[in-house]
Every structure is written in structure tokens, then in C-alpha cells.
Amino acid sequence: MTRTRSRSREEEHKSTMSNLVKALNESLNDTRFRRLAGVLLLFIVTPYLIVAFSSYIFTWRSDMSIVKEQGLSLLFQSKEEVVNWLGRFGAVISHLFIYNWFGITSYFFVLIFFLTGFKLMFGISLLPVKRSLKHSFFFLVWLSITLGYIFKIISISEEARHLMGGAFGIRCDLWLQGLLGSIGTGFLLVFVFIVYLIVSFDVSFNWFNTKGVTVPIKEASITTANKDRDTVMDNIISPLSINIEHPKANIAAISALINATTNTF
């Protein structure tokens, strides 16, 4: 009995999950749902995150203590005042993205939401969405760690390091420096970036290869110019076959010289 009940429960769970997946697929294929999602991302989420993140850059010193102490409960504390331009929710969401996650590289989320919302609403891709997601994800991770690494070398305050690289970048940098050391971490970050350029953009780095570019072109142009000059001189000199014994022939030669010069130039 217990086995049959457990099997029936598993079957019910699987059926409910399959129904949810079907409903989700139907809603994603519905044009009205896609347009509503595009409006939400394009006109609500994107501008809200831009303003919240930009405000956090200027007001993080004033709001950080309150947000760190109360966390999400700050949203329900009507008596608490924050300096963020978008109020308590703006302070909490920007602190989450920038301080606790990826630092100022969180602006890549704005780019992703904007491109996705524009695609869903208008059906037009300003940039290839999949490629943009791939590149944005790389820079989100790599630049966060790199900024955490750089600003640790500069020896700025811990809060300012969280502003630049976020908690994710700082913790990854600490782990890498414990594993490879400071110099090894720097070499690894440069190596990863070069590999990314080669794989994504097929960069060849043939900046110093000037072999066979200028000299043959110059020689060919000089040779062509010499041939043209010789042809011109032949056209000019050939009519000057002056016959001293026949004056009329001399007049004809001079006339031919004038015609040849006019036709040449």
C-alpha cells in the first residue's frame, strides 16, 4: 500500500511539473505575454536599475550601514530614511547587485535586460541576444575579479573594493591569490582575457608582420612609371626621322611630332 501511494504521489508530482512546463511554454509563445514582458523589462526594470545603481555610486556611504544592518527588512521599515534616489527598495536592490554580487560590472545586467526587452517588445534585435549574453556574462565575471585584484593592489578601503568588484570579485581574488599568489593571479587574468579574444573574435595579433607589403608595390609602380616614360619618349622621338635631302619630309616629321605630343599628353 505504501509503495503504491508513493508511486501515485510521484506520478502526480511529475504530471503537475509537466503541466507547469507546458503552461510556461504556451505563455512564452503567446505574443501578448512576450510584449508585456518586453514592456516590463524595457520601461520598468532597465531604467529603475540604471537610476538605482547610479545613485548607489554617490550615496553608498550614507545608506550602507542601514542596509547592512536590516537587509530586506528595510523594505518594511517606513520610519527609516535612505538617501538613494529610488528610496528603500533602490538602496536594497543596488546594494545587493553592487556590494554583495559583482560591483559596478552589474551594469551589464542593465544591458541584458534592455536588449531582451527590446527584442520581446518590438521583435528587433539591436544586437545578437545570445552573443550579447555570452559576452556580458564573461565580462561580468572576469571584470569583477580583475577589479577586485587591481583595487587590492592599490590598497583602498574594503567598502570601496566592494563598490568596484563586489563581494564575488573580492572572494574569487582572495582564493586565486592564495592559490597562485599575486603575480600568478595577474598572469592568469591576462591569459584568460587573451584566450577570450582569440576564441570569440579570432584575433591574430599579427601587428608586427609587415613582410611583403610595401617593397614589391613600390618596385612595381616604379617599373610601370619607367615603361610609361619610355613609351612617351618613343612616341615623341620616332617622328623625328628628319631627312636632310628632302625638306618636305622634314615638314611632315615636325607635324607628326606635334600630333604625337598632343595625343600623348
PDB file of C-alpha atoms in Angstrom:
ATOM      1  CA  MET A   1       0.000   0.000   0.000  1.00  0.00           C
ATOM      2  CA  THR A   2       2.738   2.442   0.954  1.00  0.00           C
ATOM      3  CA  ARG A   3       4.619   1.742  -2.301  1.00  0.00           C
ATOM      4  CA  THR A   4       1.536   2.295  -4.414  1.00  0.00           C
ATOM      5  CA  ARG A   5       0.825   5.561  -2.586  1.00  0.00           C
ATOM      6  CA  SER A   6       4.376   6.782  -3.071  1.00  0.00           C
ATOM      7  CA  ARG A   7       4.239   5.874  -6.766  1.00  0.00           C
ATOM      8  CA  SER A   8       0.945   7.674  -7.183  1.00  0.00           C
ATOM      9  CA  ARG A   9       2.382  10.759  -5.472  1.00  0.00           C
ATOM     10  CA  GLU A  10       5.435  10.696  -7.736  1.00  0.00           C
ATOM     11  CA  GLU A  11       3.215  10.380 -10.786  1.00  0.00           C
ATOM     12  CA  GLU A  12       1.087  13.293  -9.606  1.00  0.00           C
ATOM     13  CA  HIS A  13       4.199  15.368  -8.996  1.00  0.00           C
ATOM     14  CA  LYS A  14       5.521  14.571 -12.476  1.00  0.00           C
ATOM     15  CA  SER A  15       2.186  15.409 -14.065  1.00  0.00           C
ATOM     16  CA  THR A  16       1.974  18.744 -12.252  1.00  0.00           C
ATOM     17  CA  MET A  17       5.520  19.610 -13.314  1.00  0.00           C
ATOM     18  CA  SER A  18       4.788  18.689 -16.922  1.00  0.00           C
ATOM     19  CA  ASN A  19       1.640  20.803 -16.829  1.00  0.00           C
ATOM     20  CA  LEU A  20       3.609  23.746 -15.474  1.00  0.00           C
ATOM     21  CA  VAL A  21       6.212  23.363 -18.196  1.00  0.00           C
ATOM     22  CA  LYS A  22       3.504  23.235 -20.870  1.00  0.00           C
ATOM     23  CA  ALA A  23       1.798  26.301 -19.445  1.00  0.00           C
ATOM     24  CA  LEU A  24       5.121  28.128 -19.343  1.00  0.00           C
ATOM     25  CA  ASN A  25       5.890  27.234 -22.950  1.00  0.00           C
ATOM     26  CA  GLU A  26       2.441  28.357 -24.062  1.00  0.00           C
ATOM     27  CA  SER A  27       2.792  31.656 -22.237  1.00  0.00           C
ATOM     28  CA  LEU A  28       6.242  32.235 -23.755  1.00  0.00           C
ATOM     29  CA  ASN A  29       4.881  31.589 -27.222  1.00  0.00           C
ATOM     30  CA  ASP A  30       1.970  33.954 -26.638  1.00  0.00           C
ATOM     31  CA  THR A  31       2.698  37.299 -28.305  1.00  0.00           C
ATOM     32  CA  ARG A  32       0.785  39.222 -25.653  1.00  0.00           C
ATOM     33  CA  PHE A  33       2.897  37.745 -22.862  1.00  0.00           C
ATOM     34  CA  ARG A  34       6.098  38.498 -24.774  1.00  0.00           C
ATOM     35  CA  ARG A  35       5.088  42.107 -25.302  1.00  0.00           C
ATOM     36  CA  LEU A  36       4.131  42.562 -21.661  1.00  0.00           C
ATOM     37  CA  ALA A  37       7.459  41.073 -20.584  1.00  0.00           C
ATOM     38  CA  GLY A  38       9.224  43.397 -23.008  1.00  0.00           C
ATOM     39  CA  VAL A  39       7.394  46.434 -21.612  1.00  0.00           C
ATOM     40  CA  LEU A  40       8.311  45.375 -18.072  1.00  0.00           C
ATOM     41  CA  LEU A  41      11.993  44.924 -18.881  1.00  0.00           C
ATOM     42  CA  LEU A  42      12.328  47.928 -21.168  1.00  0.00           C
ATOM     43  CA  PHE A  43      10.355  50.582 -19.304  1.00  0.00           C
ATOM     44  CA  ILE A  44      10.451  49.417 -15.663  1.00  0.00           C
ATOM     45  CA  VAL A  45      13.411  47.166 -14.864  1.00  0.00           C
ATOM     46  CA  THR A  46      16.054  48.786 -17.083  1.00  0.00           C
ATOM     47  CA  PRO A  47      15.546  52.464 -16.107  1.00  0.00           C
ATOM     48  CA  TYR A  48      14.991  51.521 -12.462  1.00  0.00           C
ATOM     49  CA  LEU A  49      18.302  49.659 -12.249  1.00  0.00           C
ATOM     50  CA  ILE A  50      20.161  52.455 -14.060  1.00  0.00           C
ATOM     51  CA  VAL A  51      18.932  55.071 -11.605  1.00  0.00           C
ATOM     52  CA  ALA A  52      19.372  52.830  -8.556  1.00  0.00           C
ATOM     53  CA  PHE A  53      22.929  51.806  -9.475  1.00  0.00           C
ATOM     54  CA  SER A  54      23.947  55.351 -10.375  1.00  0.00           C
ATOM     55  CA  SER A  55      22.522  56.665  -7.116  1.00  0.00           C
ATOM     56  CA  TYR A  56      24.319  53.961  -5.137  1.00  0.00           C
ATOM     57  CA  ILE A  57      27.669  55.105  -6.520  1.00  0.00           C
ATOM     58  CA  PHE A  58      27.117  58.525  -4.913  1.00  0.00           C
ATOM     59  CA  THR A  59      25.110  57.572  -1.796  1.00  0.00           C
ATOM     60  CA  TRP A  60      26.533  54.211  -0.709  1.00  0.00           C
ATOM     61  CA  ARG A  61      28.386  55.682   2.263  1.00  0.00           C
ATOM     62  CA  SER A  62      25.161  57.080   3.735  1.00  0.00           C
ATOM     63  CA  ASP A  63      22.938  54.022   3.159  1.00  0.00           C
ATOM     64  CA  MET A  64      25.392  51.166   3.671  1.00  0.00           C
ATOM     65  CA  SER A  65      25.129  50.926   7.470  1.00  0.00           C
ATOM     66  CA  ILE A  66      21.330  50.846   7.388  1.00  0.00           C
ATOM     67  CA  VAL A  67      21.131  48.326   4.559  1.00  0.00           C
ATOM     68  CA  LYS A  68      23.761  46.027   6.066  1.00  0.00           C
ATOM     69  CA  GLU A  69      22.048  46.014   9.455  1.00  0.00           C
ATOM     70  CA  GLN A  70      18.458  45.493   8.339  1.00  0.00           C
ATOM     71  CA  GLY A  71      18.781  43.848   4.966  1.00  0.00           C
ATOM     72  CA  LEU A  72      15.495  43.053   3.241  1.00  0.00           C
ATOM     73  CA  SER A  73      13.536  44.020   6.354  1.00  0.00           C
ATOM     74  CA  LEU A  74      14.392  47.617   5.499  1.00  0.00           C
ATOM     75  CA  LEU A  75      11.695  47.457   2.841  1.00  0.00           C
ATOM     76  CA  PHE A  76       9.046  47.290   5.555  1.00  0.00           C
ATOM     77  CA  GLN A  77      10.557  49.916   7.866  1.00  0.00           C
ATOM     78  CA  SER A  78       8.605  53.014   6.950  1.00  0.00           C
ATOM     79  CA  LYS A  79      10.379  55.130   9.565  1.00  0.00           C
ATOM     80  CA  GLU A  80      13.844  54.539   8.142  1.00  0.00           C
ATOM     81  CA  GLU A  81      15.097  57.119   5.658  1.00  0.00           C
ATOM     82  CA  VAL A  82      17.686  56.490   2.974  1.00  0.00           C
ATOM     83  CA  VAL A  83      19.468  58.806   0.573  1.00  0.00           C
ATOM     84  CA  ASN A  84      19.108  56.630  -2.519  1.00  0.00           C
ATOM     85  CA  TRP A  85      17.170  58.380  -5.269  1.00  0.00           C
ATOM     86  CA  LEU A  86      14.722  55.458  -5.517  1.00  0.00           C
ATOM     87  CA  GLY A  87      14.057  55.038  -1.824  1.00  0.00           C
ATOM     88  CA  ARG A  88      14.462  51.961   0.321  1.00  0.00           C
ATOM     89  CA  PHE A  89      13.918  49.472  -2.479  1.00  0.00           C
ATOM     90  CA  GLY A  90      16.503  51.224  -4.650  1.00  0.00           C
ATOM     91  CA  ALA A  91      19.015  51.148  -1.792  1.00  0.00           C
ATOM     92  CA  VAL A  92      18.421  47.448  -1.106  1.00  0.00           C
ATOM     93  CA  ILE A  93      18.482  46.269  -4.726  1.00  0.00           C
ATOM     94  CA  SER A  94      21.572  48.290  -5.655  1.00  0.00           C
ATOM     95  CA  HIS A  95      23.383  47.107  -2.502  1.00  0.00           C
ATOM     96  CA  LEU A  96      22.530  43.527  -3.456  1.00  0.00           C
ATOM     97  CA  PHE A  97      23.801  43.794  -7.029  1.00  0.00           C
ATOM     98  CA  ILE A  98      26.826  46.022  -6.458  1.00  0.00           C
ATOM     99  CA  TYR A  99      28.074  45.347  -2.926  1.00  0.00           C
ATOM    100  CA  ASN A 100      27.089  41.702  -2.454  1.00  0.00           C
ATOM    101  CA  TRP A 101      27.477  40.474  -6.020  1.00  0.00           C
ATOM    102  CA  PHE A 102      29.522  41.930  -8.903  1.00  0.00           C
ATOM    103  CA  GLY A 103      30.354  45.570  -8.152  1.00  0.00           C
ATOM    104  CA  ILE A 104      29.981  48.172 -10.899  1.00  0.00           C
ATOM    105  CA  THR A 105      30.041  45.413 -13.512  1.00  0.00           C
ATOM    106  CA  SER A 106      26.403  44.860 -12.501  1.00  0.00           C
ATOM    107  CA  TYR A 107      25.614  47.419 -15.198  1.00  0.00           C
ATOM    108  CA  PHE A 108      25.865  44.505 -17.622  1.00  0.00           C
ATOM    109  CA  PHE A 109      22.536  43.340 -16.192  1.00  0.00           C
ATOM    110  CA  VAL A 110      21.067  46.613 -17.452  1.00  0.00           C
ATOM    111  CA  LEU A 111      22.397  45.896 -20.943  1.00  0.00           C
ATOM    112  CA  ILE A 112      20.991  42.361 -20.891  1.00  0.00           C
ATOM    113  CA  PHE A 113      17.548  43.468 -19.708  1.00  0.00           C
ATOM    114  CA  PHE A 114      17.437  46.291 -22.263  1.00  0.00           C
ATOM    115  CA  LEU A 115      18.335  44.080 -25.244  1.00  0.00           C
ATOM    116  CA  THR A 116      15.954  41.331 -24.135  1.00  0.00           C
ATOM    117  CA  GLY A 117      13.092  43.753 -23.522  1.00  0.00           C
ATOM    118  CA  PHE A 118      13.594  45.457 -26.890  1.00  0.00           C
ATOM    119  CA  LYS A 119      13.609  42.081 -28.638  1.00  0.00           C
ATOM    120  CA  LEU A 120      10.438  40.889 -26.870  1.00  0.00           C
ATOM    121  CA  MET A 121       8.510  44.110 -27.442  1.00  0.00           C
ATOM    122  CA  PHE A 122       9.461  45.102 -30.989  1.00  0.00           C
ATOM    123  CA  GLY A 123      10.770  41.806 -32.369  1.00  0.00           C
ATOM    124  CA  ILE A 124      14.005  43.540 -33.395  1.00  0.00           C
ATOM    125  CA  SER A 125      17.480  42.628 -32.196  1.00  0.00           C
ATOM    126  CA  LEU A 126      19.667  45.681 -31.705  1.00  0.00           C
ATOM    127  CA  LEU A 127      22.479  43.226 -31.008  1.00  0.00           C
ATOM    128  CA  PRO A 128      22.517  39.421 -31.222  1.00  0.00           C
ATOM    129  CA  VAL A 129      20.915  38.470 -27.894  1.00  0.00           C
ATOM    130  CA  LYS A 130      22.724  35.157 -27.415  1.00  0.00           C
ATOM    131  CA  ARG A 131      26.133  36.604 -28.249  1.00  0.00           C
ATOM    132  CA  SER A 132      25.449  39.611 -26.029  1.00  0.00           C
ATOM    133  CA  LEU A 133      24.521  37.292 -23.160  1.00  0.00           C
ATOM    134  CA  LYS A 134      27.724  35.319 -23.678  1.00  0.00           C
ATOM    135  CA  HIS A 135      29.999  38.369 -23.771  1.00  0.00           C
ATOM    136  CA  SER A 136      28.172  40.091 -20.905  1.00  0.00           C
ATOM    137  CA  PHE A 137      28.484  37.003 -18.709  1.00  0.00           C
ATOM    138  CA  PHE A 138      32.220  36.797 -19.393  1.00  0.00           C
ATOM    139  CA  PHE A 139      32.872  40.441 -18.559  1.00  0.00           C
ATOM    140  CA  LEU A 140      30.553  40.238 -15.569  1.00  0.00           C
ATOM    141  CA  VAL A 141      32.734  37.537 -14.024  1.00  0.00           C
ATOM    142  CA  TRP A 142      36.186  38.438 -15.394  1.00  0.00           C
ATOM    143  CA  LEU A 143      35.961  42.190 -14.835  1.00  0.00           C
ATOM    144  CA  SER A 144      34.585  41.728 -11.323  1.00  0.00           C
ATOM    145  CA  ILE A 145      37.578  39.575 -10.355  1.00  0.00           C
ATOM    146  CA  THR A 146      40.013  41.876 -12.166  1.00  0.00           C
ATOM    147  CA  LEU A 147      38.708  44.979 -10.400  1.00  0.00           C
ATOM    148  CA  GLY A 148      38.910  43.186  -7.059  1.00  0.00           C
ATOM    149  CA  TYR A 149      42.508  42.260  -7.879  1.00  0.00           C
ATOM    150  CA  ILE A 150      43.529  45.749  -9.059  1.00  0.00           C
ATOM    151  CA  PHE A 151      41.983  47.653  -6.189  1.00  0.00           C
ATOM    152  CA  LYS A 152      43.537  45.314  -3.665  1.00  0.00           C
ATOM    153  CA  ILE A 153      46.956  46.254  -5.078  1.00  0.00           C
ATOM    154  CA  ILE A 154      46.021  49.930  -4.830  1.00  0.00           C
ATOM    155  CA  SER A 155      45.128  49.296  -1.163  1.00  0.00           C
ATOM    156  CA  ILE A 156      41.851  51.175  -0.946  1.00  0.00           C
ATOM    157  CA  SER A 157      39.214  50.627   1.716  1.00  0.00           C
ATOM    158  CA  GLU A 158      37.229  47.402   1.891  1.00  0.00           C
ATOM    159  CA  GLU A 159      33.953  49.188   1.170  1.00  0.00           C
ATOM    160  CA  ALA A 160      35.396  50.827  -1.960  1.00  0.00           C
ATOM    161  CA  ARG A 161      36.651  47.433  -3.156  1.00  0.00           C
ATOM    162  CA  HIS A 162      33.130  46.078  -2.772  1.00  0.00           C
ATOM    163  CA  LEU A 163      31.901  49.009  -4.829  1.00  0.00           C
ATOM    164  CA  MET A 164      34.285  48.189  -7.680  1.00  0.00           C
ATOM    165  CA  GLY A 165      34.486  44.393  -7.732  1.00  0.00           C
ATOM    166  CA  GLY A 166      31.722  43.313  -5.395  1.00  0.00           C
ATOM    167  CA  ALA A 167      31.865  40.502  -2.885  1.00  0.00           C
ATOM    168  CA  PHE A 168      32.095  37.960  -5.701  1.00  0.00           C
ATOM    169  CA  GLY A 169      35.196  39.551  -7.209  1.00  0.00           C
ATOM    170  CA  ILE A 170      36.882  40.038  -3.834  1.00  0.00           C
ATOM    171  CA  ARG A 171      36.345  36.445  -2.703  1.00  0.00           C
ATOM    172  CA  CYS A 172      37.460  34.972  -6.017  1.00  0.00           C
ATOM    173  CA  ASP A 173      40.548  37.188  -5.949  1.00  0.00           C
ATOM    174  CA  LEU A 174      41.396  36.086  -2.417  1.00  0.00           C
ATOM    175  CA  TRP A 175      41.073  32.425  -3.407  1.00  0.00           C
ATOM    176  CA  LEU A 176      43.213  32.885  -6.536  1.00  0.00           C
ATOM    177  CA  GLN A 177      45.923  34.791  -4.684  1.00  0.00           C
ATOM    178  CA  GLY A 178      46.023  32.102  -2.030  1.00  0.00           C
ATOM    179  CA  LEU A 179      46.403  29.504  -4.771  1.00  0.00           C
ATOM    180  CA  LEU A 180      48.701  31.279  -7.268  1.00  0.00           C
ATOM    181  CA  GLY A 181      49.994  34.344  -5.471  1.00  0.00           C
ATOM    182  CA  SER A 182      49.527  37.949  -6.553  1.00  0.00           C
ATOM    183  CA  ILE A 183      51.744  37.763  -9.664  1.00  0.00           C
ATOM    184  CA  GLY A 184      50.320  34.418 -10.732  1.00  0.00           C
ATOM    185  CA  THR A 185      46.777  35.745 -10.425  1.00  0.00           C
ATOM    186  CA  GLY A 186      47.654  38.702 -12.637  1.00  0.00           C
ATOM    187  CA  PHE A 187      49.151  36.436 -15.300  1.00  0.00           C
ATOM    188  CA  LEU A 188      46.092  34.185 -15.150  1.00  0.00           C
ATOM    189  CA  LEU A 189      43.685  37.096 -15.656  1.00  0.00           C
ATOM    190  CA  VAL A 190      45.666  38.339 -18.673  1.00  0.00           C
ATOM    191  CA  PHE A 191      45.842  34.808 -20.085  1.00  0.00           C
ATOM    192  CA  VAL A 192      42.073  34.310 -19.738  1.00  0.00           C
ATOM    193  CA  PHE A 193      41.392  37.623 -21.484  1.00  0.00           C
ATOM    194  CA  ILE A 194      43.692  36.751 -24.416  1.00  0.00           C
ATOM    195  CA  VAL A 195      42.040  33.342 -24.776  1.00  0.00           C
ATOM    196  CA  TYR A 196      38.655  35.065 -24.800  1.00  0.00           C
ATOM    197  CA  LEU A 197      39.755  37.404 -27.608  1.00  0.00           C
ATOM    198  CA  ILE A 198      41.093  34.519 -29.707  1.00  0.00           C
ATOM    199  CA  VAL A 199      38.075  32.254 -29.203  1.00  0.00           C
ATOM    200  CA  SER A 200      35.392  34.927 -29.555  1.00  0.00           C
ATOM    201  CA  PHE A 201      36.875  37.272 -32.176  1.00  0.00           C
ATOM    202  CA  ASP A 202      39.636  35.192 -33.813  1.00  0.00           C
ATOM    203  CA  VAL A 203      42.246  37.861 -33.059  1.00  0.00           C
ATOM    204  CA  SER A 204      45.521  37.013 -34.840  1.00  0.00           C
ATOM    205  CA  PHE A 205      47.908  39.500 -33.145  1.00  0.00           C
ATOM    206  CA  ASN A 206      49.932  39.886 -36.403  1.00  0.00           C
ATOM    207  CA  TRP A 207      50.675  43.502 -35.603  1.00  0.00           C
ATOM    208  CA  PHE A 208      54.415  43.340 -36.440  1.00  0.00           C
ATOM    209  CA  ASN A 209      54.171  41.264 -39.595  1.00  0.00           C
ATOM    210  CA  THR A 210      54.992  43.697 -42.452  1.00  0.00           C
ATOM    211  CA  LYS A 211      56.521  41.066 -44.721  1.00  0.00           C
ATOM    212  CA  GLY A 212      55.872  41.582 -48.411  1.00  0.00           C
ATOM    213  CA  VAL A 213      53.668  44.646 -48.111  1.00  0.00           C
ATOM    214  CA  THR A 214      55.450  47.810 -49.252  1.00  0.00           C
ATOM    215  CA  VAL A 215      58.600  46.951 -51.263  1.00  0.00           C
ATOM    216  CA  PRO A 216      57.019  44.972 -54.147  1.00  0.00           C
ATOM    217  CA  ILE A 217      54.327  47.618 -54.588  1.00  0.00           C
ATOM    218  CA  LYS A 218      56.933  50.381 -54.865  1.00  0.00           C
ATOM    219  CA  GLU A 219      59.060  48.372 -57.301  1.00  0.00           C
ATOM    220  CA  ALA A 220      56.042  47.591 -59.439  1.00  0.00           C
ATOM    221  CA  SER A 221      54.943  51.213 -59.504  1.00  0.00           C
ATOM    222  CA  ILE A 222      58.459  52.413 -60.418  1.00  0.00           C
ATOM    223  CA  THR A 223      58.719  49.834 -63.200  1.00  0.00           C
ATOM    224  CA  THR A 224      55.329  50.845 -64.595  1.00  0.00           C
ATOM    225  CA  ALA A 225      56.311  54.526 -64.485  1.00  0.00           C
ATOM    226  CA  ASN A 226      59.563  53.820 -66.352  1.00  0.00           C
ATOM    227  CA  LYS A 227      57.720  51.888 -69.034  1.00  0.00           C
ATOM    228  CA  ASP A 228      55.220  54.692 -69.485  1.00  0.00           C
ATOM    229  CA  ARG A 229      58.052  57.234 -69.752  1.00  0.00           C
ATOM    230  CA  ASP A 230      59.866  55.150 -72.377  1.00  0.00           C
ATOM    231  CA  THR A 231      56.650  54.804 -74.361  1.00  0.00           C
ATOM    232  CA  VAL A 232      56.113  58.558 -74.289  1.00  0.00           C
ATOM    233  CA  MET A 233      59.707  59.249 -75.404  1.00  0.00           C
ATOM    234  CA  ASP A 234      59.386  56.742 -78.235  1.00  0.00           C
ATOM    235  CA  ASN A 235      56.204  58.421 -79.416  1.00  0.00           C
ATOM    236  CA  ILE A 236      57.964  61.773 -79.385  1.00  0.00           C
ATOM    237  CA  ILE A 237      61.281  60.744 -80.918  1.00  0.00           C
ATOM    238  CA  SER A 238      60.030  58.349 -83.569  1.00  0.00           C
ATOM    239  CA  PRO A 239      58.523  61.116 -85.768  1.00  0.00           C
ATOM    240  CA  LEU A 240      61.875  62.950 -85.798  1.00  0.00           C
ATOM    241  CA  SER A 241      63.304  60.847 -88.590  1.00  0.00           C
ATOM    242  CA  ILE A 242      64.353  64.020 -90.402  1.00  0.00           C
ATOM    243  CA  ASN A 243      65.536  63.524 -93.939  1.00  0.00           C
ATOM    244  CA  ILE A 244      68.041  66.235 -94.830  1.00  0.00           C
ATOM    245  CA  GLU A 245      67.790  65.613 -98.561  1.00  0.00           C
ATOM    246  CA  HIS A 246      64.020  66.100 -98.678  1.00  0.00           C
ATOM    247  CA  PRO A 247      62.781  69.308 -96.925  1.00  0.00           C
ATOM    248  CA  LYS A 248      59.139  68.402 -97.464  1.00  0.00           C
ATOM    249  CA  ALA A 249      59.681  65.258 -95.438  1.00  0.00           C
ATOM    250  CA  ASN A 250      61.067  67.415 -92.626  1.00  0.00           C
ATOM    251  CA  ILE A 251      57.855  69.430 -92.509  1.00  0.00           C
ATOM    252  CA  ALA A 252      55.835  66.212 -92.327  1.00  0.00           C
ATOM    253  CA  ALA A 253      58.061  64.959 -89.486  1.00  0.00           C
ATOM    254  CA  ILE A 254      57.537  68.148 -87.484  1.00  0.00           C
ATOM    255  CA  SER A 255      53.755  67.887 -87.974  1.00  0.00           C
ATOM    256  CA  ALA A 256      53.863  64.265 -86.817  1.00  0.00           C
ATOM    257  CA  LEU A 257      55.863  65.360 -83.747  1.00  0.00           C
ATOM    258  CA  ILE A 258      53.192  67.941 -82.809  1.00  0.00           C
ATOM    259  CA  ASN A 259      50.384  65.395 -83.270  1.00  0.00           C
ATOM    260  CA  ALA A 260      52.230  62.766 -81.213  1.00  0.00           C
ATOM    261  CA  THR A 261      52.862  65.220 -78.378  1.00  0.00           C
ATOM    262  CA  THR A 262      49.225  66.316 -78.337  1.00  0.00           C
ATOM    263  CA  ASN A 263      47.923  62.752 -78.334  1.00  0.00           C
ATOM    264  CA  THR A 264      50.341  61.696 -75.583  1.00  0.00           C
ATOM    265  CA  PHE A 265      49.625  64.463 -73.047  1.00  0.00           C
TER     266      PHE A 265
END
